[in-house]
Amino acid sequence: MRLAVLVSGTGTILDAMADAGLPVSLVVADRPCRAIELAAGHGIPTSVVERDSFGDDFDRTAYTEKLVAGLDAVDIDLIAMAGFGTILEQPIYERFAGRILNTHPSLLPAFPGWHAVEEALAHGVQVTGCTVHYAELEVDSGPILAQETVPVLPDDDVASLHERIKAVERRLYIETIRSLLDAPPTREVCK
Ligand code: GRF
């Protein structure tokens, strides 16, 4: 089984995947980032498919098609988003239906979107967590595969709470991916 990981940021989840021996065949980023450096350090092939814009003129579908072409070139079985910062369009969900995963730092469906940790703190929740799910076109939607709770502590700020959540993500995402690689998902995903 060949796993591709999509990244944009610090890459601590990717690093944990590589340390755990997951068969990461390719790491793709949408911008230069530390995650790409970590991947290279693990000897994993990397590709930076840079966006030509972060503005209103960004052609999301064309970008997605470019990304899919790169993934097709290496015959990927499963795609794991791990802190990937670009919302992708329909072409990837058609080409890799039921084979795209995401991890999100909240207990979905609570707090979807980019500011999950900030929003959990702002709402004063006492418990949050993380969710591993199949990714679909709608951001942070899709059938849930695994969730785990994380307590919010009185002195938490965004950084401390996110780090406590990420410590769990680094384990839960790997366990979930491992179980899928042992029993590969079919293209039909039950909802
Ligand atoms: C994780 O919390 C993930 O859920 C979110 O971005 C973070 C990635 O962390 N989408 P890192 O770049 O792997 O350290």
PDB file of C-alpha atoms and ligand atoms in Angstrom:
ATOM      1  CA  MET A   1       0.000   0.000   0.000  1.00  0.00           C
ATOM      2  CA  ARG A   2       1.249   3.441  -0.888  1.00  0.00           C
ATOM      3  CA  LEU A   3       0.368   6.382   1.314  1.00  0.00           C
ATOM      4  CA  ALA A   4       0.640  10.047   0.304  1.00  0.00           C
ATOM      5  CA  VAL A   5       0.590  12.733   2.983  1.00  0.00           C
ATOM      6  CA  LEU A   6      -0.500  16.311   2.256  1.00  0.00           C
ATOM      7  CA  VAL A   7       1.075  18.986   4.466  1.00  0.00           C
ATOM      8  CA  SER A   8       1.503  22.740   4.804  1.00  0.00           C
ATOM      9  CA  GLY A   9       2.976  23.409   8.222  1.00  0.00           C
ATOM     10  CA  THR A  10       5.174  22.138  10.993  1.00  0.00           C
ATOM     11  CA  GLY A  11       4.681  18.480  10.116  1.00  0.00           C
ATOM     12  CA  THR A  12       4.782  16.915  13.557  1.00  0.00           C
ATOM     13  CA  ILE A  13       2.055  14.425  12.581  1.00  0.00           C
ATOM     14  CA  LEU A  14       3.912  13.494   9.400  1.00  0.00           C
ATOM     15  CA  ASP A  15       7.097  13.065  11.448  1.00  0.00           C
ATOM     16  CA  ALA A  16       5.282  10.698  13.820  1.00  0.00           C
ATOM     17  CA  MET A  17       3.916   8.722  10.848  1.00  0.00           C
ATOM     18  CA  ALA A  18       7.388   8.263   9.421  1.00  0.00           C
ATOM     19  CA  ASP A  19       8.828   7.329  12.843  1.00  0.00           C
ATOM     20  CA  ALA A  20       6.034   4.753  13.231  1.00  0.00           C
ATOM     21  CA  GLY A  21       6.992   3.149   9.933  1.00  0.00           C
ATOM     22  CA  LEU A  22       3.846   3.952   7.969  1.00  0.00           C
ATOM     23  CA  PRO A  23       4.514   3.393   4.243  1.00  0.00           C
ATOM     24  CA  VAL A  24       4.652   7.060   3.257  1.00  0.00           C
ATOM     25  CA  SER A  25       5.605   7.040  -0.443  1.00  0.00           C
ATOM     26  CA  LEU A  26       5.163  10.729  -1.120  1.00  0.00           C
ATOM     27  CA  VAL A  27       4.738  13.981   0.811  1.00  0.00           C
ATOM     28  CA  VAL A  28       3.082  16.846  -1.045  1.00  0.00           C
ATOM     29  CA  ALA A  29       2.973  20.433   0.219  1.00  0.00           C
ATOM     30  CA  ASP A  30       1.199  23.486  -1.136  1.00  0.00           C
ATOM     31  CA  ARG A  31       4.011  25.780   0.022  1.00  0.00           C
ATOM     32  CA  PRO A  32       7.571  25.485   1.287  1.00  0.00           C
ATOM     33  CA  CYS A  33       7.289  24.386   4.943  1.00  0.00           C
ATOM     34  CA  ARG A  34       9.043  22.550   7.750  1.00  0.00           C
ATOM     35  CA  ALA A  35       7.018  19.404   7.006  1.00  0.00           C
ATOM     36  CA  ILE A  36       8.761  19.078   3.638  1.00  0.00           C
ATOM     37  CA  GLU A  37      12.160  19.346   5.312  1.00  0.00           C
ATOM     38  CA  LEU A  38      11.170  16.655   7.807  1.00  0.00           C
ATOM     39  CA  ALA A  39      10.003  14.371   4.985  1.00  0.00           C
ATOM     40  CA  ALA A  40      13.279  14.826   3.148  1.00  0.00           C
ATOM     41  CA  GLY A  41      15.117  14.028   6.385  1.00  0.00           C
ATOM     42  CA  HIS A  42      13.244  10.710   6.482  1.00  0.00           C
ATOM     43  CA  GLY A  43      14.257  10.021   2.882  1.00  0.00           C
ATOM     44  CA  ILE A  44      10.661  10.301   1.649  1.00  0.00           C
ATOM     45  CA  PRO A  45      10.124  11.722  -1.859  1.00  0.00           C
ATOM     46  CA  THR A  46       8.602  15.195  -1.706  1.00  0.00           C
ATOM     47  CA  SER A  47       6.783  17.518  -4.026  1.00  0.00           C
ATOM     48  CA  VAL A  48       5.817  21.151  -3.509  1.00  0.00           C
ATOM     49  CA  VAL A  49       2.835  22.032  -5.676  1.00  0.00           C
ATOM     50  CA  GLU A  50       2.870  25.736  -4.979  1.00  0.00           C
ATOM     51  CA  ARG A  51      -0.243  27.851  -5.235  1.00  0.00           C
ATOM     52  CA  ASP A  52       0.082  30.732  -7.635  1.00  0.00           C
ATOM     53  CA  SER A  53      -2.197  32.842  -5.456  1.00  0.00           C
ATOM     54  CA  PHE A  54      -3.693  33.095  -1.987  1.00  0.00           C
ATOM     55  CA  GLY A  55      -6.230  35.667  -3.223  1.00  0.00           C
ATOM     56  CA  ASP A  56      -9.655  35.661  -4.839  1.00  0.00           C
ATOM     57  CA  ASP A  57      -8.167  34.802  -8.214  1.00  0.00           C
ATOM     58  CA  PHE A  58      -6.941  31.391  -7.005  1.00  0.00           C
ATOM     59  CA  ASP A  59      -8.217  28.684  -9.353  1.00  0.00           C
ATOM     60  CA  ARG A  60      -8.988  25.922  -6.872  1.00  0.00           C
ATOM     61  CA  THR A  61     -10.105  23.374  -9.460  1.00  0.00           C
ATOM     62  CA  ALA A  62      -7.041  23.855 -11.651  1.00  0.00           C
ATOM     63  CA  TYR A  63      -4.814  23.566  -8.575  1.00  0.00           C
ATOM     64  CA  THR A  64      -6.584  20.371  -7.509  1.00  0.00           C
ATOM     65  CA  GLU A  65      -6.128  18.872 -10.981  1.00  0.00           C
ATOM     66  CA  LYS A  66      -2.407  19.624 -10.826  1.00  0.00           C
ATOM     67  CA  LEU A  67      -2.161  17.954  -7.423  1.00  0.00           C
ATOM     68  CA  VAL A  68      -4.086  14.893  -8.630  1.00  0.00           C
ATOM     69  CA  ALA A  69      -1.764  14.533 -11.618  1.00  0.00           C
ATOM     70  CA  GLY A  70       1.216  14.401  -9.250  1.00  0.00           C
ATOM     71  CA  LEU A  71      -0.462  11.780  -7.072  1.00  0.00           C
ATOM     72  CA  ASP A  72      -1.417   9.691 -10.102  1.00  0.00           C
ATOM     73  CA  ALA A  73       2.182   9.669 -11.275  1.00  0.00           C
ATOM     74  CA  VAL A  74       3.181   7.585  -8.242  1.00  0.00           C
ATOM     75  CA  ASP A  75       0.138   5.302  -7.993  1.00  0.00           C
ATOM     76  CA  ILE A  76      -1.172   6.186  -4.534  1.00  0.00           C
ATOM     77  CA  ASP A  77      -3.627   3.996  -2.577  1.00  0.00           C
ATOM     78  CA  LEU A  78      -4.470   6.251   0.353  1.00  0.00           C
ATOM     79  CA  ILE A  79      -4.132  10.005   0.957  1.00  0.00           C
ATOM     80  CA  ALA A  80      -3.777  11.466   4.446  1.00  0.00           C
ATOM     81  CA  MET A  81      -4.123  15.199   4.981  1.00  0.00           C
ATOM     82  CA  ALA A  82      -2.011  16.243   7.961  1.00  0.00           C
ATOM     83  CA  GLY A  83      -2.299  19.980   8.422  1.00  0.00           C
ATOM     84  CA  PHE A  84      -2.888  20.713   4.728  1.00  0.00           C
ATOM     85  CA  GLY A  85      -3.890  24.341   4.232  1.00  0.00           C
ATOM     86  CA  THR A  86      -5.636  24.385   0.857  1.00  0.00           C
ATOM     87  CA  ILE A  87      -9.277  23.449   0.395  1.00  0.00           C
ATOM     88  CA  LEU A  88      -9.388  21.063  -2.547  1.00  0.00           C
ATOM     89  CA  GLU A  89     -12.068  20.697  -5.172  1.00  0.00           C
ATOM     90  CA  GLN A  90     -14.107  17.898  -6.688  1.00  0.00           C
ATOM     91  CA  PRO A  91     -11.399  16.342  -8.951  1.00  0.00           C
ATOM     92  CA  ILE A  92      -9.531  14.775  -6.028  1.00  0.00           C
ATOM     93  CA  TYR A  93     -12.735  13.459  -4.434  1.00  0.00           C
ATOM     94  CA  GLU A  94     -13.711  11.857  -7.749  1.00  0.00           C
ATOM     95  CA  ARG A  95     -10.313  10.336  -8.442  1.00  0.00           C
ATOM     96  CA  PHE A  96      -9.671   9.040  -4.909  1.00  0.00           C
ATOM     97  CA  ALA A  97     -13.225   8.484  -3.660  1.00  0.00           C
ATOM     98  CA  GLY A  98     -13.275   6.947  -0.187  1.00  0.00           C
ATOM     99  CA  ARG A  99      -9.485   7.028   0.060  1.00  0.00           C
ATOM    100  CA  ILE A 100      -8.812  10.494   1.488  1.00  0.00           C
ATOM    101  CA  LEU A 101      -8.415  10.962   5.232  1.00  0.00           C
ATOM    102  CA  ASN A 102      -8.142  13.995   7.472  1.00  0.00           C
ATOM    103  CA  THR A 103      -7.420  14.681  11.113  1.00  0.00           C
ATOM    104  CA  HIS A 104      -9.048  17.676  12.743  1.00  0.00           C
ATOM    105  CA  PRO A 105      -8.356  19.227  16.171  1.00  0.00           C
ATOM    106  CA  SER A 106     -11.904  19.139  17.538  1.00  0.00           C
ATOM    107  CA  LEU A 107     -14.695  16.675  18.182  1.00  0.00           C
ATOM    108  CA  LEU A 108     -16.502  17.089  14.853  1.00  0.00           C
ATOM    109  CA  PRO A 109     -19.140  18.163  14.024  1.00  0.00           C
ATOM    110  CA  ALA A 110     -18.221  20.786  16.666  1.00  0.00           C
ATOM    111  CA  PHE A 111     -15.814  23.497  15.505  1.00  0.00           C
ATOM    112  CA  PRO A 112     -15.069  22.680  11.850  1.00  0.00           C
ATOM    113  CA  GLY A 113     -12.758  25.030   9.966  1.00  0.00           C
ATOM    114  CA  TRP A 114      -9.418  26.697  10.520  1.00  0.00           C
ATOM    115  CA  HIS A 115      -9.999  27.993  14.068  1.00  0.00           C
ATOM    116  CA  ALA A 116     -11.176  24.872  15.885  1.00  0.00           C
ATOM    117  CA  VAL A 117      -8.912  25.313  18.898  1.00  0.00           C
ATOM    118  CA  GLU A 118      -9.599  29.052  19.282  1.00  0.00           C
ATOM    119  CA  GLU A 119     -13.344  28.440  19.051  1.00  0.00           C
ATOM    120  CA  ALA A 120     -13.266  25.645  21.625  1.00  0.00           C
ATOM    121  CA  LEU A 121     -11.526  28.023  24.053  1.00  0.00           C
ATOM    122  CA  ALA A 122     -13.853  30.915  23.207  1.00  0.00           C
ATOM    123  CA  HIS A 123     -16.906  28.746  23.935  1.00  0.00           C
ATOM    124  CA  GLY A 124     -15.458  27.661  27.260  1.00  0.00           C
ATOM    125  CA  VAL A 125     -15.848  23.949  26.563  1.00  0.00           C
ATOM    126  CA  GLN A 126     -14.266  21.747  29.206  1.00  0.00           C
ATOM    127  CA  VAL A 127     -13.597  18.890  26.851  1.00  0.00           C
ATOM    128  CA  THR A 128     -12.512  18.960  23.231  1.00  0.00           C
ATOM    129  CA  GLY A 129     -10.483  16.466  21.230  1.00  0.00           C
ATOM    130  CA  CYS A 130      -9.680  15.291  17.747  1.00  0.00           C
ATOM    131  CA  THR A 131     -11.403  13.504  14.911  1.00  0.00           C
ATOM    132  CA  VAL A 132     -10.037  11.270  12.174  1.00  0.00           C
ATOM    133  CA  HIS A 133     -12.461  11.065   9.267  1.00  0.00           C
ATOM    134  CA  TYR A 134     -12.851  10.374   5.580  1.00  0.00           C
ATOM    135  CA  ALA A 135     -12.558  13.712   3.804  1.00  0.00           C
ATOM    136  CA  GLU A 136     -15.279  14.920   1.484  1.00  0.00           C
ATOM    137  CA  LEU A 137     -15.794  18.063  -0.571  1.00  0.00           C
ATOM    138  CA  GLU A 138     -17.370  19.948   2.328  1.00  0.00           C
ATOM    139  CA  VAL A 139     -14.577  20.995   4.703  1.00  0.00           C
ATOM    140  CA  ASP A 140     -14.242  18.832   7.846  1.00  0.00           C
ATOM    141  CA  SER A 141     -17.207  16.648   6.914  1.00  0.00           C
ATOM    142  CA  GLY A 142     -17.270  12.967   6.014  1.00  0.00           C
ATOM    143  CA  PRO A 143     -17.720   9.686   7.887  1.00  0.00           C
ATOM    144  CA  ILE A 144     -15.920   9.638  11.234  1.00  0.00           C
ATOM    145  CA  LEU A 145     -13.395   6.862  11.801  1.00  0.00           C
ATOM    146  CA  ALA A 146     -12.054   7.717  15.256  1.00  0.00           C
ATOM    147  CA  GLN A 147     -12.364  10.353  17.953  1.00  0.00           C
ATOM    148  CA  GLU A 148     -10.696  10.951  21.276  1.00  0.00           C
ATOM    149  CA  THR A 149     -11.378  13.516  23.961  1.00  0.00           C
ATOM    150  CA  VAL A 150      -8.825  15.966  25.371  1.00  0.00           C
ATOM    151  CA  PRO A 151      -9.480  18.047  28.513  1.00  0.00           C
ATOM    152  CA  VAL A 152      -9.296  21.844  28.404  1.00  0.00           C
ATOM    153  CA  LEU A 153      -7.289  23.063  31.406  1.00  0.00           C
ATOM    154  CA  PRO A 154      -7.925  26.369  33.219  1.00  0.00           C
ATOM    155  CA  ASP A 155      -4.652  27.978  32.094  1.00  0.00           C
ATOM    156  CA  ASP A 156      -4.814  26.824  28.481  1.00  0.00           C
ATOM    157  CA  ASP A 157      -4.102  29.132  25.585  1.00  0.00           C
ATOM    158  CA  VAL A 158      -4.421  28.153  21.926  1.00  0.00           C
ATOM    159  CA  ALA A 159      -0.863  26.872  21.721  1.00  0.00           C
ATOM    160  CA  SER A 160      -0.983  24.701  24.848  1.00  0.00           C
ATOM    161  CA  LEU A 161      -4.389  23.228  24.029  1.00  0.00           C
ATOM    162  CA  HIS A 162      -3.500  22.569  20.391  1.00  0.00           C
ATOM    163  CA  GLU A 163      -0.298  20.828  21.422  1.00  0.00           C
ATOM    164  CA  ARG A 164      -2.218  18.585  23.864  1.00  0.00           C
ATOM    165  CA  ILE A 165      -4.630  17.711  21.048  1.00  0.00           C
ATOM    166  CA  LYS A 166      -1.832  17.101  18.558  1.00  0.00           C
ATOM    167  CA  ALA A 167      -0.163  14.665  20.951  1.00  0.00           C
ATOM    168  CA  VAL A 168      -3.328  12.568  20.684  1.00  0.00           C
ATOM    169  CA  GLU A 169      -3.637  13.077  16.908  1.00  0.00           C
ATOM    170  CA  ARG A 170      -0.121  11.766  16.406  1.00  0.00           C
ATOM    171  CA  ARG A 171      -1.187   8.456  17.953  1.00  0.00           C
ATOM    172  CA  LEU A 172      -4.828   8.179  16.867  1.00  0.00           C
ATOM    173  CA  TYR A 173      -4.224   9.067  13.202  1.00  0.00           C
ATOM    174  CA  ILE A 174      -1.430   6.521  12.927  1.00  0.00           C
ATOM    175  CA  GLU A 175      -3.519   3.779  14.579  1.00  0.00           C
ATOM    176  CA  THR A 176      -6.440   4.533  12.270  1.00  0.00           C
ATOM    177  CA  ILE A 177      -4.331   4.588   9.116  1.00  0.00           C
ATOM    178  CA  ARG A 178      -2.671   1.339  10.139  1.00  0.00           C
ATOM    179  CA  SER A 179      -6.004  -0.392  10.540  1.00  0.00           C
ATOM    180  CA  LEU A 180      -7.117   0.862   7.112  1.00  0.00           C
ATOM    181  CA  LEU A 181      -3.901  -0.291   5.469  1.00  0.00           C
ATOM    182  CA  ASP A 182      -4.399  -3.725   7.051  1.00  0.00           C
ATOM    183  CA  ALA A 183      -7.965  -3.819   5.692  1.00  0.00           C
ATOM    184  CA  PRO A 184      -7.980  -1.483   2.681  1.00  0.00           C
ATOM    185  CA  PRO A 185     -11.082   0.671   2.271  1.00  0.00           C
ATOM    186  CA  THR A 186     -13.328  -0.064  -0.667  1.00  0.00           C
ATOM    187  CA  ARG A 187     -14.519   2.736  -2.904  1.00  0.00           C
ATOM    188  CA  GLU A 188     -17.965   2.434  -1.371  1.00  0.00           C
ATOM    189  CA  VAL A 189     -17.953   4.257   1.944  1.00  0.00           C
ATOM    190  CA  CYS A 190     -20.897   3.557   4.257  1.00  0.00           C
ATOM    191  CA  LYS A 191     -22.360   6.628   5.856  1.00  0.00           C
TER     192      LYS A 191
HETATM  193  C1  GRF B   1      -3.232  19.227  13.358  1.00  0.00           C
HETATM  194  O1  GRF B   1      -3.829  19.691  14.551  1.00  0.00           O
HETATM  195  C2  GRF B   1      -4.283  18.919  12.334  1.00  0.00           C
HETATM  196  O2  GRF B   1      -5.454  18.382  12.870  1.00  0.00           O
HETATM  197  C3  GRF B   1      -4.560  20.289  11.778  1.00  0.00           C
HETATM  198  O3  GRF B   1      -3.275  20.855  11.638  1.00  0.00           O
HETATM  199  C4  GRF B   1      -2.436  20.314  12.654  1.00  0.00           C
HETATM  200  C5  GRF B   1      -1.191  19.794  11.961  1.00  0.00           C
HETATM  201  O4  GRF B   1      -0.088  19.774  12.837  1.00  0.00           O
HETATM  202  N1  GRF B   1      -5.329  20.214  10.563  1.00  0.00           N
HETATM  203  P1  GRF B   1       1.400  19.439  12.316  1.00  0.00           P
HETATM  204  O5  GRF B   1       1.697  20.363  11.138  1.00  0.00           O
HETATM  205  O6  GRF B   1       1.434  18.009  11.913  1.00  0.00           O
HETATM  206  O7  GRF B   1       2.283  19.713  13.490  1.00  0.00           O
END
